[in-house]
């Protein structure tokens, strides 16, 4: 383990958490993903907390990566981000870098070279990434907070409880899906229904879905993001025979969920996709939806710098249609008010769930096809 005051403070935090959750011991973790990176979310107090910890001189002892911050580090000026906000954001990133945490600035680290193996213990913080890592990749992580994830990075350990244990991973509820869930946006809407239905279950709920056949990674990403936003689900099952004797929820329609996520007017300031951050396959889908058209309303595609810089000709093609690949940040944690953004269209149930309350903007929610079409038409039909 690394030496220094920072690591000692980390171990104090982990021991306190271990006592609270009655963990018998610690597990060693293979990787860490740290949230609480956007200056918009953590503010002056959060920044001071990180800078103080960074000065203690300890470094991560396992691979550790950052969740999105509040600004695109390369394009902020051309996109109109305020310079003083970006300076504060850079200080957050520098403090985390001093702690040995890499500025990957993405909520899909599994698209950016950090993919845990099945059964591996990890300590990730971003809720959609936690859901994906547990449910799709088969890793084991609780939904860490910012400080507990940093503590895990500095020590390579986390308390053994919750989703690190077999007991904590037992399903709590069967979800019988009896309607079509075709697109990733549909999956996100289904996720919000499941998140709410599971919210009173023990351990935050571990739903077992039956009646669905996930058609793509994008679909599973959106499903988990919706569940984690509307509830505190960190693991779901979608294969095999459902266990007997559990409470059941039947889902017969997505209509109410979609309606409650899409409350805005037809006017649009920006069309936003890439929540969770887009993969290369997502970029290909968007390019084919744009065809030869050119957007009339800004289309922002949120992704990681790793995916953007690896997108080559595809990125150039998207940009030639007027789309902008925005890296290092996302529509939920960017300072939208400072950017004059009041009306957003999105295909992300998670973004649609958070944006009205967190950012005070109005939202139109629909499939990626619909959002891209709205960008091409300059309004939501
Ligand atoms: Fe990722 Fe931001 Fe959405 S962190 S999951 S793009 S809210």
CSV table of C-alpha atoms and ligand atoms in Angstrom, one decimal:
chain,number,residue,atom,x,y,z
A,1,UNK,CA,0.0,0.0,0.0
A,2,UNK,CA,1.1,3.6,-0.6
A,3,UNK,CA,2.5,5.6,2.3
A,4,UNK,CA,1.6,9.1,3.4
A,5,UNK,CA,-1.0,11.0,5.2
A,6,UNK,CA,-3.4,10.9,2.3
A,7,UNK,CA,-3.5,7.1,2.4
A,8,UNK,CA,-3.9,7.1,6.1
A,9,UNK,CA,-6.9,9.4,5.8
A,10,UNK,CA,-8.2,7.1,3.1
A,11,UNK,CA,-8.0,4.1,5.4
A,12,UNK,CA,-9.8,6.0,8.1
A,13,UNK,CA,-12.7,6.6,5.7
A,14,UNK,CA,-12.8,3.0,4.6
A,15,UNK,CA,-12.7,1.7,8.2
A,16,UNK,CA,-15.5,4.0,9.2
A,17,UNK,CA,-17.6,2.8,6.3
A,18,UNK,CA,-16.7,-0.8,7.0
A,19,UNK,CA,-18.0,-0.4,10.6
A,20,UNK,CA,-21.3,1.3,9.4
A,21,UNK,CA,-22.0,-1.5,6.9
A,22,UNK,CA,-20.7,-4.3,9.3
A,23,UNK,CA,-18.1,-5.5,6.7
A,24,UNK,CA,-16.1,-8.4,8.0
A,25,UNK,CA,-12.9,-7.3,6.1
A,26,UNK,CA,-11.8,-5.5,3.0
A,27,UNK,CA,-11.5,-6.7,-0.6
A,28,UNK,CA,-8.8,-5.8,-3.0
A,29,UNK,CA,-10.0,-3.8,-6.0
A,30,UNK,CA,-8.7,-4.0,-9.6
A,31,UNK,CA,-9.8,-0.5,-10.6
A,32,UNK,CA,-11.5,2.6,-9.3
A,33,UNK,CA,-13.8,5.2,-11.0
A,34,UNK,CA,-14.2,8.5,-9.1
A,35,UNK,CA,-17.3,10.7,-9.3
A,36,UNK,CA,-17.8,14.2,-7.9
A,37,UNK,CA,-15.6,15.7,-10.7
A,38,UNK,CA,-17.7,18.5,-12.1
A,39,UNK,CA,-17.1,21.8,-10.5
A,40,UNK,CA,-20.8,22.5,-11.0
A,41,UNK,CA,-21.7,19.7,-8.6
A,42,UNK,CA,-19.0,20.0,-6.0
A,43,UNK,CA,-18.4,23.8,-5.9
A,44,UNK,CA,-15.8,25.6,-3.7
A,45,UNK,CA,-16.1,23.3,-0.7
A,46,UNK,CA,-15.6,20.2,-2.8
A,47,UNK,CA,-12.6,21.8,-4.6
A,48,UNK,CA,-11.0,22.8,-1.3
A,49,UNK,CA,-11.6,19.3,0.1
A,50,UNK,CA,-9.8,17.7,-2.9
A,51,UNK,CA,-6.9,20.2,-2.9
A,52,UNK,CA,-6.3,19.5,0.7
A,53,UNK,CA,-6.2,15.8,0.2
A,54,UNK,CA,-4.0,16.2,-2.9
A,55,UNK,CA,-1.4,18.1,-0.8
A,56,UNK,CA,-1.0,15.1,1.5
A,57,UNK,CA,1.1,13.5,-1.1
A,58,UNK,CA,-0.4,10.0,-1.6
A,59,UNK,CA,-1.1,8.4,-4.9
A,60,UNK,CA,-3.5,5.8,-6.3
A,61,UNK,CA,-2.1,2.3,-6.1
A,62,UNK,CA,-4.6,0.8,-8.7
A,63,UNK,CA,-5.8,2.1,-12.1
A,64,UNK,CA,-8.2,4.9,-11.3
A,65,UNK,CA,-10.2,7.1,-13.6
A,66,UNK,CA,-12.4,10.2,-13.4
A,67,UNK,CA,-16.1,10.6,-14.2
A,68,UNK,CA,-17.1,13.5,-16.5
A,69,UNK,CA,-16.2,17.0,-15.3
A,70,UNK,CA,-18.1,20.2,-16.3
A,71,UNK,CA,-16.4,21.3,-19.5
A,72,UNK,CA,-14.8,20.0,-22.7
A,73,UNK,CA,-11.1,20.7,-22.1
A,74,UNK,CA,-10.4,21.3,-25.8
A,75,UNK,CA,-13.6,22.9,-27.2
A,76,UNK,CA,-14.9,24.9,-24.2
A,77,UNK,CA,-14.1,28.3,-25.7
A,78,UNK,CA,-15.7,27.7,-29.1
A,79,UNK,CA,-18.8,26.2,-27.3
A,80,UNK,CA,-19.2,29.3,-25.1
A,81,UNK,CA,-18.2,27.9,-21.7
A,82,UNK,CA,-17.3,30.7,-19.2
A,83,UNK,CA,-13.5,30.9,-18.6
A,84,UNK,CA,-13.8,31.3,-14.8
A,85,UNK,CA,-15.8,28.0,-14.6
A,86,UNK,CA,-13.3,26.2,-16.7
A,87,UNK,CA,-10.4,27.4,-14.5
A,88,UNK,CA,-12.1,26.0,-11.5
A,89,UNK,CA,-12.8,22.8,-13.3
A,90,UNK,CA,-9.1,22.5,-14.2
A,91,UNK,CA,-8.2,22.9,-10.6
A,92,UNK,CA,-10.5,20.0,-9.7
A,93,UNK,CA,-8.9,17.8,-12.3
A,94,UNK,CA,-5.3,18.8,-11.2
A,95,UNK,CA,-6.1,17.9,-7.6
A,96,UNK,CA,-7.4,14.5,-8.7
A,97,UNK,CA,-4.4,14.0,-11.0
A,98,UNK,CA,-2.1,14.7,-8.1
A,99,UNK,CA,-3.8,11.8,-6.3
A,100,UNK,CA,-2.9,9.6,-9.2
A,101,UNK,CA,-6.4,9.5,-10.8
A,102,UNK,CA,-6.4,9.7,-14.6
A,103,UNK,CA,-8.4,12.4,-16.4
A,104,UNK,CA,-10.4,10.0,-18.6
A,105,UNK,CA,-13.5,12.1,-17.7
A,106,UNK,CA,-16.0,9.6,-18.7
A,107,UNK,CA,-18.9,7.6,-17.3
A,108,UNK,CA,-18.3,4.8,-19.8
A,109,UNK,CA,-14.7,3.8,-18.8
A,110,UNK,CA,-15.5,0.4,-20.3
A,111,UNK,CA,-15.5,2.1,-23.7
A,112,UNK,CA,-12.2,3.8,-22.9
A,113,UNK,CA,-9.8,0.9,-22.0
A,114,UNK,CA,-11.0,0.1,-18.4
A,115,UNK,CA,-12.9,-3.1,-18.6
A,116,UNK,CA,-13.0,-5.3,-15.4
A,117,UNK,CA,-13.1,-9.0,-15.7
A,118,UNK,CA,-16.0,-11.2,-14.6
A,119,UNK,CA,-16.0,-11.6,-10.8
A,120,UNK,CA,-13.4,-8.9,-10.2
A,121,UNK,CA,-13.9,-6.5,-7.3
A,122,UNK,CA,-13.8,-2.9,-8.3
A,123,UNK,CA,-14.8,0.4,-6.7
A,124,UNK,CA,-16.7,2.5,-9.2
A,125,UNK,CA,-18.8,5.5,-8.4
A,126,UNK,CA,-20.9,6.6,-11.4
A,127,UNK,CA,-24.3,5.0,-11.0
A,128,UNK,CA,-24.8,3.9,-14.7
A,129,UNK,CA,-21.3,2.6,-14.9
A,130,UNK,CA,-21.9,0.7,-11.6
A,131,UNK,CA,-25.0,-0.9,-13.1
A,132,UNK,CA,-23.3,-1.8,-16.3
A,133,UNK,CA,-20.2,-3.2,-14.6
A,134,UNK,CA,-22.2,-5.4,-12.2
A,135,UNK,CA,-24.9,-6.5,-14.5
A,136,UNK,CA,-23.3,-6.8,-18.0
A,137,UNK,CA,-19.6,-7.2,-17.3
A,138,UNK,CA,-20.1,-9.4,-14.1
A,139,UNK,CA,-17.7,-7.4,-11.9
A,140,UNK,CA,-18.5,-6.6,-8.3
A,141,UNK,CA,-18.9,-3.0,-7.1
A,142,UNK,CA,-21.0,-1.0,-4.7
A,143,UNK,CA,-22.1,2.5,-5.8
A,144,UNK,CA,-19.3,4.5,-4.3
A,145,UNK,CA,-19.4,8.1,-3.3
A,146,UNK,CA,-16.6,10.5,-4.5
A,147,UNK,CA,-14.5,10.3,-1.3
A,148,UNK,CA,-14.9,6.6,-0.8
A,149,UNK,CA,-13.8,5.9,-4.4
A,150,UNK,CA,-10.7,8.1,-3.9
A,151,UNK,CA,-10.0,6.2,-0.6
A,152,UNK,CA,-10.3,2.9,-2.5
A,153,UNK,CA,-7.8,4.3,-5.2
A,154,UNK,CA,-5.2,5.3,-2.5
A,155,UNK,CA,-5.4,2.0,-0.7
A,156,UNK,CA,-6.5,-0.5,-3.4
A,157,UNK,CA,-9.2,-1.7,-1.0
A,158,UNK,CA,-12.9,-1.3,-0.1
A,159,UNK,CA,-15.1,-2.8,2.6
A,160,UNK,CA,-16.6,-6.2,1.8
A,161,UNK,CA,-20.4,-5.6,1.9
A,162,UNK,CA,-23.4,-5.1,-0.4
A,163,UNK,CA,-22.7,-6.0,-4.0
A,164,UNK,CA,-19.3,-7.4,-3.2
A,165,UNK,CA,-21.0,-10.4,-1.4
A,166,UNK,CA,-23.1,-13.3,-2.8
A,167,UNK,CA,-25.8,-12.4,-0.3
A,168,UNK,CA,-25.9,-8.7,-1.4
A,169,UNK,CA,-26.3,-9.8,-5.0
A,170,UNK,CA,-29.4,-11.9,-4.4
A,171,UNK,CA,-32.4,-10.7,-6.5
A,172,UNK,CA,-35.2,-8.9,-4.6
A,173,UNK,CA,-37.9,-8.6,-7.2
A,174,UNK,CA,-39.0,-10.1,-10.5
A,175,UNK,CA,-39.9,-7.7,-13.3
A,176,UNK,CA,-42.2,-9.2,-16.0
A,177,UNK,CA,-42.0,-7.1,-19.1
A,178,UNK,CA,-45.1,-7.5,-21.2
A,179,UNK,CA,-44.7,-4.8,-23.8
A,180,UNK,CA,-42.2,-3.9,-26.5
A,181,UNK,CA,-39.0,-2.3,-25.4
A,182,UNK,CA,-37.4,-1.6,-28.8
A,183,UNK,CA,-34.9,1.3,-28.6
A,184,UNK,CA,-32.3,2.3,-26.0
A,185,UNK,CA,-34.6,5.2,-25.1
A,186,UNK,CA,-37.4,2.7,-24.5
A,187,UNK,CA,-35.0,0.7,-22.3
A,188,UNK,CA,-34.2,3.9,-20.4
A,189,UNK,CA,-37.9,4.6,-19.8
A,190,UNK,CA,-38.3,0.9,-18.6
A,191,UNK,CA,-35.3,1.5,-16.3
A,192,UNK,CA,-37.1,4.4,-14.6
A,193,UNK,CA,-40.1,2.2,-14.0
A,194,UNK,CA,-38.0,-0.5,-12.5
A,195,UNK,CA,-35.9,1.9,-10.4
A,196,UNK,CA,-39.0,3.3,-8.8
A,197,UNK,CA,-40.6,-0.2,-8.3
A,198,UNK,CA,-37.4,-1.4,-6.6
A,199,UNK,CA,-36.7,1.6,-4.5
A,200,UNK,CA,-38.4,0.2,-1.4
A,201,UNK,CA,-36.8,-3.3,-1.7
A,202,UNK,CA,-34.0,-4.3,0.7
A,203,UNK,CA,-30.5,-3.3,-0.4
A,204,UNK,CA,-31.9,-0.7,-2.8
A,205,UNK,CA,-33.3,-3.5,-5.0
A,206,UNK,CA,-31.8,-6.1,-7.3
A,207,UNK,CA,-34.4,-6.6,-10.0
A,208,UNK,CA,-34.5,-9.8,-12.2
A,209,UNK,CA,-36.0,-9.1,-15.6
A,210,UNK,CA,-37.9,-11.6,-17.6
A,211,UNK,CA,-39.6,-11.1,-21.0
A,212,UNK,CA,-36.8,-9.0,-22.6
A,213,UNK,CA,-34.0,-9.9,-25.0
A,214,UNK,CA,-31.5,-7.0,-24.9
A,215,UNK,CA,-30.7,-6.3,-28.5
A,216,UNK,CA,-27.5,-4.2,-28.0
A,217,UNK,CA,-25.0,-2.8,-25.6
A,218,UNK,CA,-26.5,0.6,-26.0
A,219,UNK,CA,-29.9,-0.8,-24.9
A,220,UNK,CA,-28.4,-2.3,-21.7
A,221,UNK,CA,-26.4,0.9,-20.9
A,222,UNK,CA,-29.6,2.9,-21.2
A,223,UNK,CA,-31.6,0.4,-19.1
A,224,UNK,CA,-29.1,0.5,-16.2
A,225,UNK,CA,-28.8,4.3,-16.4
A,226,UNK,CA,-32.6,4.7,-16.1
A,227,UNK,CA,-32.8,2.3,-13.1
A,228,UNK,CA,-29.9,3.9,-11.3
A,229,UNK,CA,-31.4,7.4,-11.8
A,230,UNK,CA,-34.9,6.7,-10.7
A,231,UNK,CA,-33.9,4.4,-7.9
A,232,UNK,CA,-30.7,3.1,-6.3
A,233,UNK,CA,-30.3,-0.1,-8.3
A,234,UNK,CA,-26.7,-1.1,-8.8
A,235,UNK,CA,-27.2,-4.6,-10.3
A,236,UNK,CA,-29.9,-6.3,-12.4
A,237,UNK,CA,-30.3,-9.7,-14.0
A,238,UNK,CA,-31.7,-10.2,-17.5
A,239,UNK,CA,-30.9,-13.8,-18.3
A,240,UNK,CA,-32.1,-17.2,-17.0
A,241,UNK,CA,-35.1,-18.4,-15.1
A,242,UNK,CA,-36.5,-15.9,-12.6
A,243,UNK,CA,-36.3,-17.1,-8.9
A,244,UNK,CA,-39.5,-18.1,-7.2
A,245,UNK,CA,-41.1,-16.5,-4.2
A,246,UNK,CA,-40.1,-12.9,-4.9
A,247,UNK,CA,-42.5,-9.9,-5.2
A,248,UNK,CA,-43.3,-9.2,-8.9
A,249,UNK,CA,-43.9,-6.1,-10.9
A,250,UNK,CA,-45.6,-6.4,-14.3
A,251,UNK,CA,-44.8,-3.7,-16.9
A,252,UNK,CA,-47.4,-3.6,-19.6
A,253,UNK,CA,-46.7,-0.2,-21.1
A,254,UNK,CA,-44.0,2.5,-21.2
A,255,UNK,CA,-46.4,5.3,-22.2
A,256,UNK,CA,-46.7,6.9,-18.7
A,257,UNK,CA,-43.0,6.8,-18.1
A,258,UNK,CA,-42.2,8.3,-21.5
A,259,UNK,CA,-44.8,11.1,-21.0
A,260,UNK,CA,-43.4,12.0,-17.6
A,261,UNK,CA,-39.9,12.3,-19.0
A,262,UNK,CA,-41.0,14.4,-22.0
A,263,UNK,CA,-42.4,17.6,-20.5
A,264,UNK,CA,-40.9,20.3,-22.6
A,265,UNK,CA,-42.2,22.5,-25.5
A,266,UNK,CA,-41.3,22.1,-29.1
A,267,UNK,CA,-38.6,24.8,-28.9
A,268,UNK,CA,-35.0,23.5,-28.7
A,269,UNK,CA,-31.7,25.1,-27.8
A,270,UNK,CA,-29.7,21.8,-28.1
A,271,UNK,CA,-30.3,18.2,-29.0
A,272,UNK,CA,-28.1,16.0,-26.8
A,273,UNK,CA,-27.2,12.4,-27.1
A,274,UNK,CA,-24.5,10.4,-25.4
A,275,UNK,CA,-25.8,9.9,-21.8
A,276,UNK,CA,-24.2,7.6,-20.8
A,277,UNK,CA,-21.2,8.6,-23.0
A,278,UNK,CA,-21.4,7.4,-26.6
A,279,UNK,CA,-19.3,4.5,-27.9
A,280,UNK,CA,-17.9,4.2,-31.5
A,281,UNK,CA,-21.0,2.1,-32.4
A,282,UNK,CA,-23.2,4.9,-31.1
A,283,UNK,CA,-21.4,7.4,-33.3
A,284,UNK,CA,-21.9,5.1,-36.4
A,285,UNK,CA,-25.6,4.9,-35.7
A,286,UNK,CA,-25.8,8.7,-35.4
A,287,UNK,CA,-23.9,9.2,-38.6
A,288,UNK,CA,-26.3,6.9,-40.5
A,289,UNK,CA,-29.3,8.8,-39.0
A,290,UNK,CA,-27.9,12.1,-40.2
A,291,UNK,CA,-27.3,10.8,-43.7
A,292,UNK,CA,-26.5,13.7,-46.0
A,293,UNK,CA,-28.4,16.2,-43.9
A,294,UNK,CA,-27.1,19.1,-41.9
A,295,UNK,CA,-28.4,20.1,-38.4
A,296,UNK,CA,-30.4,23.3,-37.8
A,297,UNK,CA,-30.3,23.0,-34.0
A,298,UNK,CA,-27.0,22.1,-32.4
A,299,UNK,CA,-26.5,18.4,-32.0
A,300,UNK,CA,-24.1,17.6,-29.1
A,301,UNK,CA,-22.9,14.1,-28.9
A,302,UNK,CA,-21.3,13.5,-25.5
A,303,UNK,CA,-18.5,11.0,-25.3
A,304,UNK,CA,-15.0,10.5,-23.9
A,305,UNK,CA,-11.8,12.0,-25.3
A,306,UNK,CA,-10.6,8.4,-25.9
A,307,UNK,CA,-13.6,7.6,-28.2
A,308,UNK,CA,-13.5,11.1,-29.8
A,309,UNK,CA,-9.8,10.9,-30.7
A,310,UNK,CA,-10.2,7.3,-31.9
A,311,UNK,CA,-13.2,8.2,-34.1
A,312,UNK,CA,-11.0,9.6,-37.0
A,313,UNK,CA,-13.0,9.8,-40.2
A,314,UNK,CA,-16.3,9.1,-38.4
A,315,UNK,CA,-15.8,12.2,-36.2
A,316,UNK,CA,-15.0,14.3,-39.3
A,317,UNK,CA,-18.1,13.0,-41.0
A,318,UNK,CA,-20.3,13.9,-38.0
A,319,UNK,CA,-18.7,17.3,-37.8
A,320,UNK,CA,-19.4,17.9,-41.5
A,321,UNK,CA,-23.1,17.5,-40.8
A,322,UNK,CA,-22.9,20.1,-38.1
A,323,UNK,CA,-22.8,17.7,-35.1
A,324,UNK,CA,-20.3,18.5,-32.3
A,325,UNK,CA,-18.5,15.7,-30.4
A,326,UNK,CA,-18.3,17.0,-26.8
A,327,UNK,CA,-15.9,15.2,-24.6
A,328,UNK,CA,-15.0,15.3,-20.9
A,329,UNK,CA,-18.4,16.5,-19.7
A,330,UNK,CA,-22.1,15.8,-20.1
A,331,UNK,CA,-25.5,17.5,-20.5
A,332,UNK,CA,-26.4,16.9,-16.8
A,333,UNK,CA,-23.2,18.3,-15.2
A,334,UNK,CA,-22.4,21.1,-17.6
A,335,UNK,CA,-23.3,24.7,-16.6
A,336,UNK,CA,-26.3,25.0,-18.9
A,337,UNK,CA,-27.6,28.2,-17.5
A,338,UNK,CA,-24.3,30.0,-18.2
A,339,UNK,CA,-24.6,28.6,-21.8
A,340,UNK,CA,-28.1,30.0,-22.2
A,341,UNK,CA,-29.6,26.5,-22.7
A,342,UNK,CA,-33.2,26.3,-21.6
A,343,UNK,CA,-34.7,23.6,-23.8
A,344,UNK,CA,-33.1,20.2,-24.5
A,345,UNK,CA,-34.1,17.2,-26.5
A,346,UNK,CA,-32.5,13.9,-25.4
A,347,UNK,CA,-32.8,10.2,-25.9
A,348,UNK,CA,-31.5,9.5,-22.4
A,349,UNK,CA,-34.1,8.7,-19.7
A,350,UNK,CA,-31.4,9.5,-17.1
A,351,UNK,CA,-30.8,13.0,-18.5
A,352,UNK,CA,-34.5,13.6,-18.9
A,353,UNK,CA,-35.0,12.5,-15.3
A,354,UNK,CA,-32.4,14.8,-13.9
A,355,UNK,CA,-32.4,17.9,-16.2
A,356,UNK,CA,-35.6,19.6,-15.0
A,357,UNK,CA,-34.7,19.4,-11.3
A,358,UNK,CA,-30.9,19.8,-11.5
A,359,UNK,CA,-30.7,22.3,-14.3
A,360,UNK,CA,-34.2,23.9,-14.5
A,361,UNK,CA,-34.4,23.2,-18.3
A,362,UNK,CA,-37.4,21.7,-20.2
A,363,UNK,CA,-36.9,18.4,-21.9
A,364,UNK,CA,-38.3,16.5,-24.9
A,365,UNK,CA,-37.5,12.8,-24.6
A,366,UNK,CA,-37.6,10.3,-27.4
A,367,UNK,CA,-35.6,7.8,-29.4
A,368,UNK,CA,-32.2,8.7,-30.8
A,369,UNK,CA,-33.8,8.8,-34.3
A,370,UNK,CA,-36.3,11.3,-33.1
A,371,UNK,CA,-33.7,13.5,-31.4
A,372,UNK,CA,-31.5,13.5,-34.5
A,373,UNK,CA,-34.5,14.3,-36.6
A,374,UNK,CA,-35.3,17.2,-34.3
A,375,UNK,CA,-31.8,18.6,-34.7
A,376,UNK,CA,-32.1,18.3,-38.5
A,377,UNK,CA,-35.5,20.0,-38.5
A,378,UNK,CA,-34.6,22.6,-36.0
A,379,UNK,CA,-37.5,21.7,-33.6
A,380,UNK,CA,-39.4,18.8,-32.0
A,381,UNK,CA,-42.3,17.6,-34.0
B,1,LIG,FE1,-22.8,10.0,-17.8
B,1,LIG,FE2,-23.6,12.4,-17.3
B,1,LIG,FE3,-25.3,10.7,-18.2
B,1,LIG,S1,-22.2,11.2,-16.1
B,1,LIG,S2,-24.6,8.7,-17.4
B,1,LIG,S3,-23.5,11.4,-19.3
B,1,LIG,S4,-25.6,12.1,-16.5
